[in-house]
Amino acid sequence: MESGGDFKRPFLSGVILQVVYHYRQHLAILGILSIVLSIVFSSPGFITPLYKSTVILYPTASNSISKVLLSDNFNNSKDILEFGEDEQTEQMLQVLNSNKIRDRVISKFSLMEHYGIKENASFRLTELYDEYESNFKFRRTEFMAVKITVMDKDAQMAADMANDVAELIDSTINNMQKQIAVKAFLIVEREYLKLEEEIKTKEDSMTVLRQYGVHDYESQAEMFNMQLAMEMAKGNRESIKRLETKLDMLAKYGGPYVSLRDALEHDKKQLSELKAKYEEAKVDATQSLPHKFVINTAYKAERKSYPIRWLIVVTATFSVLLLAIIIFGLFEIFSGALGNNIKKKSTIETVA
């Protein structure tokens, strides 16, 4: 039992050391070769160096100018100077990943030519979009900010593109909002002008009724009836006839006057409310505010960010040596050389 334990112990704990010691020269040669080759193949001649530029920004808390500046709702919690929260951050990330920004960046910086994609290639757009997505990254930071990262072989171009993407956020969001805001404004404007015209027509009708002597139906009717009663008591027929004529005129046009007056009062109240909406819609359709607070702008990187040569060299060398040890170890096990060495060692220890 002890010999069996002695046989298992070096197999479990010492096989790697035995393989390393036995093939130390081979491993040294492989290590040196892997270092040299990884240095060579990670050089600019094989892997294009990429420079990284980043922009960090926060979204604003509100997207509507009128709601923040013109609204009478003082309980509105949105502040024009307040940083946005999760919802606004997610919305901004969706905008950054939209094809509206992607296509404008591709067009402005001629990225198809810059990435070396041929115009007549069968899958030129697929290659272009894949290259764009690999070089442009947008993510949320742990502080709820938005980080824009751009990688490119041209350090200055990487910084310019990162800054340009940040600038495109405002115009892209404004363009999308204006499409709706302008239509909403035209609807409100049409209703506002229509109601204004209706009020003008009713006011003209009231002017005509006043020409017939109808100025205030209730007070006039009360006054004429009192005077009629007094004149009838006096027996003044001429005054009675004159008052009856006025009462007949008042009876004829009093009803339309009251209807127009009440409708006009209602329309003017509605016009006042509609005017507030009209002014808000006009501001939203014609004015714009920034949708971001830029914390850090991008600058030209002085050192490349990719590839990280030391990491490639270490990873490649370690992988080669590990694979070589495994292969040599399997070779020793299946060839029986390792077992013979272990048995010899066990015999020597027993004799001793």
CSV table of C-alpha atoms in Angstrom, one decimal:
chain,number,residue,atom,x,y,z
A,1,MET,CA,0.0,0.0,0.0
A,2,GLU,CA,2.8,2.3,0.8
A,3,SER,CA,4.5,1.6,-2.6
A,4,GLY,CA,1.2,2.4,-4.3
A,5,GLY,CA,1.0,5.7,-2.4
A,6,ASP,CA,4.5,6.4,-3.4
A,7,PHE,CA,3.7,5.7,-7.0
A,8,LYS,CA,0.7,8.1,-7.0
A,9,ARG,CA,2.3,10.9,-5.1
A,10,PRO,CA,5.0,11.9,-7.7
A,11,PHE,CA,2.5,11.4,-10.5
A,12,LEU,CA,0.1,13.9,-9.0
A,13,SER,CA,2.6,16.4,-7.7
A,14,GLY,CA,5.9,16.0,-9.6
A,15,VAL,CA,4.9,15.1,-13.2
A,16,ILE,CA,5.0,18.7,-14.3
A,17,LEU,CA,8.4,19.4,-12.7
A,18,GLN,CA,9.8,16.2,-14.3
A,19,VAL,CA,8.5,17.2,-17.7
A,20,VAL,CA,9.8,20.7,-17.3
A,21,TYR,CA,13.2,19.5,-16.2
A,22,HIS,CA,13.5,16.8,-18.8
A,23,TYR,CA,12.5,19.1,-21.7
A,24,ARG,CA,14.0,22.3,-20.3
A,25,GLN,CA,16.0,23.0,-23.4
A,26,HIS,CA,13.1,22.5,-25.7
A,27,LEU,CA,10.9,24.7,-23.5
A,28,ALA,CA,13.6,27.4,-23.4
A,29,ILE,CA,13.8,27.4,-27.2
A,30,LEU,CA,10.0,27.4,-27.6
A,31,GLY,CA,9.8,30.3,-25.1
A,32,ILE,CA,12.4,32.4,-26.9
A,33,LEU,CA,10.7,31.7,-30.3
A,34,SER,CA,7.3,32.6,-29.0
A,35,ILE,CA,8.6,35.8,-27.6
A,36,VAL,CA,10.3,36.8,-30.8
A,37,LEU,CA,7.4,35.8,-33.0
A,38,SER,CA,4.8,37.5,-30.9
A,39,ILE,CA,6.9,40.7,-30.9
A,40,VAL,CA,7.2,40.5,-34.7
A,41,PHE,CA,3.6,39.6,-35.4
A,42,SER,CA,2.3,42.3,-33.0
A,43,SER,CA,4.3,45.0,-34.8
A,44,PRO,CA,2.6,47.7,-36.9
A,45,GLY,CA,3.5,45.7,-40.0
A,46,PHE,CA,1.0,43.0,-39.1
A,47,ILE,CA,-1.4,44.7,-36.7
A,48,THR,CA,-2.5,48.2,-37.4
A,49,PRO,CA,-2.1,50.4,-34.2
A,50,LEU,CA,-5.3,52.0,-33.1
A,51,TYR,CA,-5.6,55.2,-31.0
A,52,LYS,CA,-8.5,55.7,-28.6
A,53,SER,CA,-10.4,58.9,-27.8
A,54,THR,CA,-13.3,59.3,-25.4
A,55,VAL,CA,-16.0,61.8,-24.6
A,56,ILE,CA,-18.0,61.7,-21.4
A,57,LEU,CA,-21.3,63.5,-21.1
A,58,TYR,CA,-24.6,63.6,-19.2
A,59,PRO,CA,-28.1,64.0,-20.8
A,60,THR,CA,-30.3,66.8,-19.7
A,61,ALA,CA,-33.4,66.1,-17.6
A,62,SER,CA,-36.0,67.6,-19.9
A,63,ASN,CA,-36.5,67.6,-23.6
A,64,SER,CA,-39.3,70.1,-23.9
A,65,ILE,CA,-38.4,73.8,-23.8
A,66,SER,CA,-42.0,75.0,-23.3
A,67,LYS,CA,-42.7,72.6,-20.5
A,68,VAL,CA,-39.7,73.9,-18.5
A,69,LEU,CA,-39.8,77.6,-19.4
A,70,LEU,CA,-43.4,78.5,-20.2
A,71,SER,CA,-45.5,76.0,-18.4
A,72,ASP,CA,-47.7,77.3,-15.5
A,73,ASN,CA,-47.3,74.0,-13.7
A,74,PHE,CA,-44.9,75.0,-10.9
A,75,ASN,CA,-45.0,71.4,-9.6
A,76,ASN,CA,-43.0,70.3,-12.6
A,77,SER,CA,-39.9,68.6,-11.2
A,78,LYS,CA,-37.9,68.9,-14.4
A,79,ASP,CA,-35.1,71.5,-14.3
A,80,ILE,CA,-33.5,72.7,-17.4
A,81,LEU,CA,-30.1,72.6,-15.6
A,82,GLU,CA,-30.6,69.2,-14.0
A,83,PHE,CA,-28.7,66.1,-15.2
A,84,GLY,CA,-30.7,63.3,-16.6
A,85,GLU,CA,-31.4,60.0,-14.9
A,86,ASP,CA,-31.6,56.4,-16.1
A,87,GLU,CA,-34.4,57.0,-18.6
A,88,GLN,CA,-32.7,59.9,-20.3
A,89,THR,CA,-29.4,58.0,-20.3
A,90,GLU,CA,-31.0,55.0,-22.0
A,91,GLN,CA,-32.7,57.3,-24.6
A,92,MET,CA,-29.3,58.9,-25.4
A,93,LEU,CA,-27.7,55.5,-25.9
A,94,GLN,CA,-30.4,54.6,-28.3
A,95,VAL,CA,-29.8,57.8,-30.3
A,96,LEU,CA,-26.1,57.2,-30.4
A,97,ASN,CA,-26.6,53.7,-31.8
A,98,SER,CA,-29.1,54.9,-34.4
A,99,ASN,CA,-28.3,54.9,-38.1
A,100,LYS,CA,-28.9,58.6,-38.3
A,101,ILE,CA,-25.7,59.4,-36.4
A,102,ARG,CA,-23.8,56.4,-38.0
A,103,ASP,CA,-24.6,57.5,-41.5
A,104,ARG,CA,-23.7,61.2,-40.9
A,105,VAL,CA,-20.4,60.2,-39.4
A,106,ILE,CA,-19.7,57.8,-42.3
A,107,SER,CA,-20.5,60.5,-44.8
A,108,LYS,CA,-18.6,63.3,-43.2
A,109,PHE,CA,-15.4,61.4,-42.6
A,110,SER,CA,-15.6,59.2,-45.8
A,111,LEU,CA,-15.2,56.1,-43.7
A,112,MET,CA,-15.7,53.7,-46.5
A,113,GLU,CA,-12.5,55.0,-48.2
A,114,HIS,CA,-10.8,55.4,-44.8
A,115,TYR,CA,-11.4,51.8,-43.9
A,116,GLY,CA,-10.2,50.6,-47.3
A,117,ILE,CA,-13.5,49.1,-48.4
A,118,LYS,CA,-14.0,49.0,-52.2
A,119,GLU,CA,-17.0,50.7,-53.7
A,120,ASN,CA,-17.8,47.7,-55.9
A,121,ALA,CA,-17.5,45.1,-53.1
A,122,SER,CA,-20.4,42.7,-52.8
A,123,PHE,CA,-20.9,43.3,-49.1
A,124,ARG,CA,-19.5,46.8,-48.8
A,125,LEU,CA,-22.2,48.1,-46.5
A,126,THR,CA,-22.0,45.1,-44.2
A,127,GLU,CA,-18.2,45.4,-44.0
A,128,LEU,CA,-18.5,49.2,-43.4
A,129,TYR,CA,-21.1,48.8,-40.6
A,130,ASP,CA,-19.2,46.0,-38.9
A,131,GLU,CA,-16.0,48.1,-39.0
A,132,TYR,CA,-18.0,51.1,-37.6
A,133,GLU,CA,-19.5,49.1,-34.8
A,134,SER,CA,-16.1,47.6,-33.8
A,135,ASN,CA,-14.5,51.1,-33.6
A,136,PHE,CA,-17.4,53.1,-32.1
A,137,LYS,CA,-18.6,52.1,-28.6
A,138,PHE,CA,-21.3,53.7,-26.5
A,139,ARG,CA,-22.0,52.7,-22.9
A,140,ARG,CA,-23.3,53.9,-19.6
A,141,THR,CA,-20.8,54.5,-16.9
A,142,GLU,CA,-21.2,53.6,-13.2
A,143,PHE,CA,-22.1,57.2,-12.5
A,144,MET,CA,-25.0,57.2,-15.1
A,145,ALA,CA,-23.0,59.2,-17.6
A,146,VAL,CA,-22.6,58.3,-21.3
A,147,LYS,CA,-19.2,57.4,-22.5
A,148,ILE,CA,-18.3,57.6,-26.2
A,149,THR,CA,-15.2,55.7,-27.3
A,150,VAL,CA,-13.7,55.8,-30.8
A,151,MET,CA,-10.8,53.8,-32.0
A,152,ASP,CA,-8.9,54.6,-35.2
A,153,LYS,CA,-5.5,54.3,-36.8
A,154,ASP,CA,-5.4,58.1,-37.1
A,155,ALA,CA,-5.2,59.6,-33.6
A,156,GLN,CA,-6.4,63.1,-34.6
A,157,MET,CA,-9.3,61.6,-36.6
A,158,ALA,CA,-10.3,59.4,-33.7
A,159,ALA,CA,-10.6,62.6,-31.5
A,160,ASP,CA,-12.5,64.5,-34.2
A,161,MET,CA,-15.0,61.7,-34.7
A,162,ALA,CA,-15.6,61.3,-31.0
A,163,ASN,CA,-16.3,65.0,-30.6
A,164,ASP,CA,-18.4,65.1,-33.7
A,165,VAL,CA,-20.6,62.2,-32.5
A,166,ALA,CA,-21.2,64.1,-29.3
A,167,GLU,CA,-22.2,67.2,-31.3
A,168,LEU,CA,-24.5,65.2,-33.5
A,169,ILE,CA,-26.6,64.2,-30.5
A,170,ASP,CA,-28.2,67.7,-30.3
A,171,SER,CA,-29.0,68.0,-34.0
A,172,THR,CA,-30.3,64.4,-34.2
A,173,ILE,CA,-32.6,64.7,-31.3
A,174,ASN,CA,-33.8,68.1,-32.4
A,175,ASN,CA,-34.5,66.9,-35.9
A,176,MET,CA,-36.6,64.0,-34.6
A,177,GLN,CA,-38.5,66.2,-32.1
A,178,LYS,CA,-39.0,69.0,-34.7
A,179,GLN,CA,-40.8,66.6,-37.0
A,180,ILE,CA,-43.5,66.1,-34.4
A,181,ALA,CA,-43.3,69.6,-32.9
A,182,VAL,CA,-43.9,71.3,-36.2
A,183,LYS,CA,-46.9,69.2,-37.0
A,184,ALA,CA,-48.3,69.8,-33.5
A,185,PHE,CA,-47.7,73.5,-33.9
A,186,LEU,CA,-49.6,73.6,-37.2
A,187,ILE,CA,-52.6,71.8,-35.7
A,188,VAL,CA,-52.7,74.2,-32.7
A,189,GLU,CA,-52.2,77.2,-35.0
A,190,ARG,CA,-55.0,76.2,-37.3
A,191,GLU,CA,-57.4,75.8,-34.4
A,192,TYR,CA,-56.2,79.0,-32.8
A,193,LEU,CA,-56.7,81.1,-36.0
A,194,LYS,CA,-60.0,79.4,-36.7
A,195,LEU,CA,-61.3,80.3,-33.2
A,196,GLU,CA,-60.0,83.8,-33.6
A,197,GLU,CA,-61.9,84.2,-36.8
A,198,GLU,CA,-65.1,82.8,-35.2
A,199,ILE,CA,-64.7,85.4,-32.4
A,200,LYS,CA,-64.3,88.2,-34.9
A,201,THR,CA,-67.4,87.1,-36.8
A,202,LYS,CA,-69.4,87.0,-33.6
A,203,GLU,CA,-68.1,90.4,-32.5
A,204,ASP,CA,-69.2,91.8,-35.9
A,205,SER,CA,-72.7,90.3,-35.3
A,206,MET,CA,-72.8,91.9,-31.9
A,207,THR,CA,-71.9,95.3,-33.4
A,208,VAL,CA,-74.9,94.9,-35.8
A,209,LEU,CA,-77.2,94.1,-32.9
A,210,ARG,CA,-76.0,97.2,-31.0
A,211,GLN,CA,-76.9,99.3,-34.0
A,212,TYR,CA,-80.5,98.1,-33.4
A,213,GLY,CA,-80.3,99.4,-29.9
A,214,VAL,CA,-79.5,96.1,-28.1
A,215,HIS,CA,-76.6,96.8,-25.8
A,216,ASP,CA,-77.4,94.9,-22.6
A,217,TYR,CA,-80.6,92.8,-22.9
A,218,GLU,CA,-81.3,92.2,-19.2
A,219,SER,CA,-80.7,95.7,-17.9
A,220,GLN,CA,-82.4,97.3,-20.9
A,221,ALA,CA,-85.5,95.0,-20.5
A,222,GLU,CA,-85.7,95.8,-16.8
A,223,MET,CA,-85.4,99.5,-17.3
A,224,PHE,CA,-87.9,99.7,-20.2
A,225,ASN,CA,-90.5,97.7,-18.3
A,226,MET,CA,-90.2,100.0,-15.3
A,227,GLN,CA,-90.5,103.1,-17.5
A,228,LEU,CA,-93.5,101.5,-19.3
A,229,ALA,CA,-95.2,100.9,-16.0
A,230,MET,CA,-94.6,104.5,-14.9
A,231,GLU,CA,-95.9,105.9,-18.3
A,232,MET,CA,-98.9,103.7,-18.2
A,233,ALA,CA,-99.7,105.0,-14.8
A,234,LYS,CA,-99.5,108.5,-16.1
A,235,GLY,CA,-101.5,107.7,-19.2
A,236,ASN,CA,-98.8,109.1,-21.5
A,237,ARG,CA,-99.7,107.3,-24.7
A,238,GLU,CA,-96.9,108.7,-26.8
A,239,SER,CA,-94.2,107.5,-24.3
A,240,ILE,CA,-96.0,104.2,-24.0
A,241,LYS,CA,-96.0,103.7,-27.7
A,242,ARG,CA,-92.3,104.6,-27.9
A,243,LEU,CA,-91.4,102.2,-25.1
A,244,GLU,CA,-93.4,99.4,-26.6
A,245,THR,CA,-91.5,99.9,-29.9
A,246,LYS,CA,-88.2,99.6,-28.0
A,247,LEU,CA,-89.5,96.5,-26.2
A,248,ASP,CA,-90.6,94.9,-29.5
A,249,MET,CA,-87.1,95.6,-30.9
A,250,LEU,CA,-85.5,94.2,-27.8
A,251,ALA,CA,-87.7,91.1,-27.9
A,252,LYS,CA,-86.8,90.5,-31.5
A,253,TYR,CA,-83.0,90.8,-31.2
A,254,GLY,CA,-82.6,90.1,-27.5
A,255,GLY,CA,-82.4,86.3,-27.8
A,256,PRO,CA,-79.7,86.3,-30.5
A,257,TYR,CA,-77.8,89.0,-28.5
A,258,VAL,CA,-77.8,86.8,-25.4
A,259,SER,CA,-76.7,83.7,-27.4
A,260,LEU,CA,-73.9,85.6,-29.1
A,261,ARG,CA,-72.8,87.2,-25.9
A,262,ASP,CA,-72.6,83.9,-24.0
A,263,ALA,CA,-70.9,82.1,-26.9
A,264,LEU,CA,-68.4,85.0,-27.2
A,265,GLU,CA,-67.6,84.8,-23.6
A,266,HIS,CA,-67.0,81.0,-23.8
A,267,ASP,CA,-64.9,81.4,-27.0
A,268,LYS,CA,-62.7,84.1,-25.5
A,269,LYS,CA,-62.0,81.9,-22.5
A,270,GLN,CA,-61.2,79.0,-24.8
A,271,LEU,CA,-59.0,81.3,-27.0
A,272,SER,CA,-57.0,82.4,-23.9
A,273,GLU,CA,-56.3,78.7,-23.1
A,274,LEU,CA,-55.5,77.9,-26.7
A,275,LYS,CA,-53.2,80.8,-27.0
A,276,ALA,CA,-51.0,79.4,-24.2
A,277,LYS,CA,-50.8,76.1,-26.0
A,278,TYR,CA,-50.1,78.0,-29.2
A,279,GLU,CA,-47.2,79.8,-27.7
A,280,GLU,CA,-45.8,76.6,-26.2
A,281,ALA,CA,-46.1,74.7,-29.5
A,282,LYS,CA,-44.5,77.6,-31.3
A,283,VAL,CA,-41.5,77.6,-29.0
A,284,ASP,CA,-41.1,73.8,-29.3
A,285,ALA,CA,-41.3,74.1,-33.1
A,286,THR,CA,-38.9,77.0,-33.6
A,287,GLN,CA,-36.4,76.9,-30.7
A,288,SER,CA,-33.9,74.4,-29.6
A,289,LEU,CA,-31.8,73.7,-26.5
A,290,PRO,CA,-28.8,71.4,-25.9
A,291,HIS,CA,-29.6,67.9,-24.8
A,292,LYS,CA,-26.3,67.2,-23.1
A,293,PHE,CA,-23.7,68.3,-20.6
A,294,VAL,CA,-20.2,67.5,-21.9
A,295,ILE,CA,-17.9,66.5,-19.0
A,296,ASN,CA,-14.8,65.5,-21.0
A,297,THR,CA,-14.1,66.2,-24.6
A,298,ALA,CA,-11.9,64.0,-26.8
A,299,TYR,CA,-8.2,64.9,-27.5
A,300,LYS,CA,-5.5,63.5,-29.8
A,301,ALA,CA,-4.1,60.4,-28.1
A,302,GLU,CA,-0.3,60.3,-27.8
A,303,ARG,CA,0.0,56.6,-27.3
A,304,LYS,CA,-1.7,53.8,-29.1
A,305,SER,CA,-4.3,51.7,-27.2
A,306,TYR,CA,-4.3,48.7,-29.5
A,307,PRO,CA,-2.5,46.3,-29.7
A,308,ILE,CA,-1.1,45.9,-26.2
A,309,ARG,CA,2.2,44.3,-27.2
A,310,TRP,CA,3.4,43.2,-23.8
A,311,LEU,CA,0.1,41.5,-23.1
A,312,ILE,CA,0.3,39.7,-26.5
A,313,VAL,CA,3.8,38.6,-25.8
A,314,VAL,CA,3.1,37.3,-22.3
A,315,THR,CA,-0.2,35.6,-23.3
A,316,ALA,CA,1.4,34.0,-26.4
A,317,THR,CA,4.5,32.8,-24.5
A,318,PHE,CA,2.5,31.4,-21.6
A,319,SER,CA,0.1,29.6,-23.9
A,320,VAL,CA,2.9,28.1,-26.0
A,321,LEU,CA,4.8,26.9,-22.9
A,322,LEU,CA,1.6,25.5,-21.3
A,323,LEU,CA,0.6,23.6,-24.5
A,324,ALA,CA,4.2,22.3,-24.8
A,325,ILE,CA,4.2,21.0,-21.2
A,326,ILE,CA,0.9,19.3,-21.8
A,327,ILE,CA,2.1,17.7,-25.1
A,328,PHE,CA,5.4,16.6,-23.6
A,329,GLY,CA,3.7,15.2,-20.5
A,330,LEU,CA,1.2,13.2,-22.6
A,331,PHE,CA,4.1,11.9,-24.7
A,332,GLU,CA,5.9,10.8,-21.6
A,333,ILE,CA,2.9,9.1,-20.1
A,334,PHE,CA,1.8,7.2,-23.3
A,335,SER,CA,5.4,6.3,-24.2
A,336,GLY,CA,5.9,4.8,-20.7
A,337,ALA,CA,9.0,6.8,-20.0
A,338,LEU,CA,7.4,8.7,-17.1
A,339,GLY,CA,6.3,5.4,-15.5
A,340,ASN,CA,9.7,3.9,-15.7
A,341,ASN,CA,11.3,6.9,-14.2
A,342,ILE,CA,8.9,6.9,-11.4
A,343,LYS,CA,9.4,3.2,-10.7
A,344,LYS,CA,13.2,3.6,-10.7
A,345,LYS,CA,12.9,6.5,-8.2
A,346,SER,CA,10.6,4.4,-6.1
A,347,THR,CA,13.1,1.4,-6.1
A,348,ILE,CA,16.0,3.7,-5.2
A,349,GLU,CA,13.9,5.1,-2.2
A,350,THR,CA,13.0,1.5,-1.1
A,351,VAL,CA,16.6,0.3,-1.2
A,352,ALA,CA,17.7,3.4,0.7
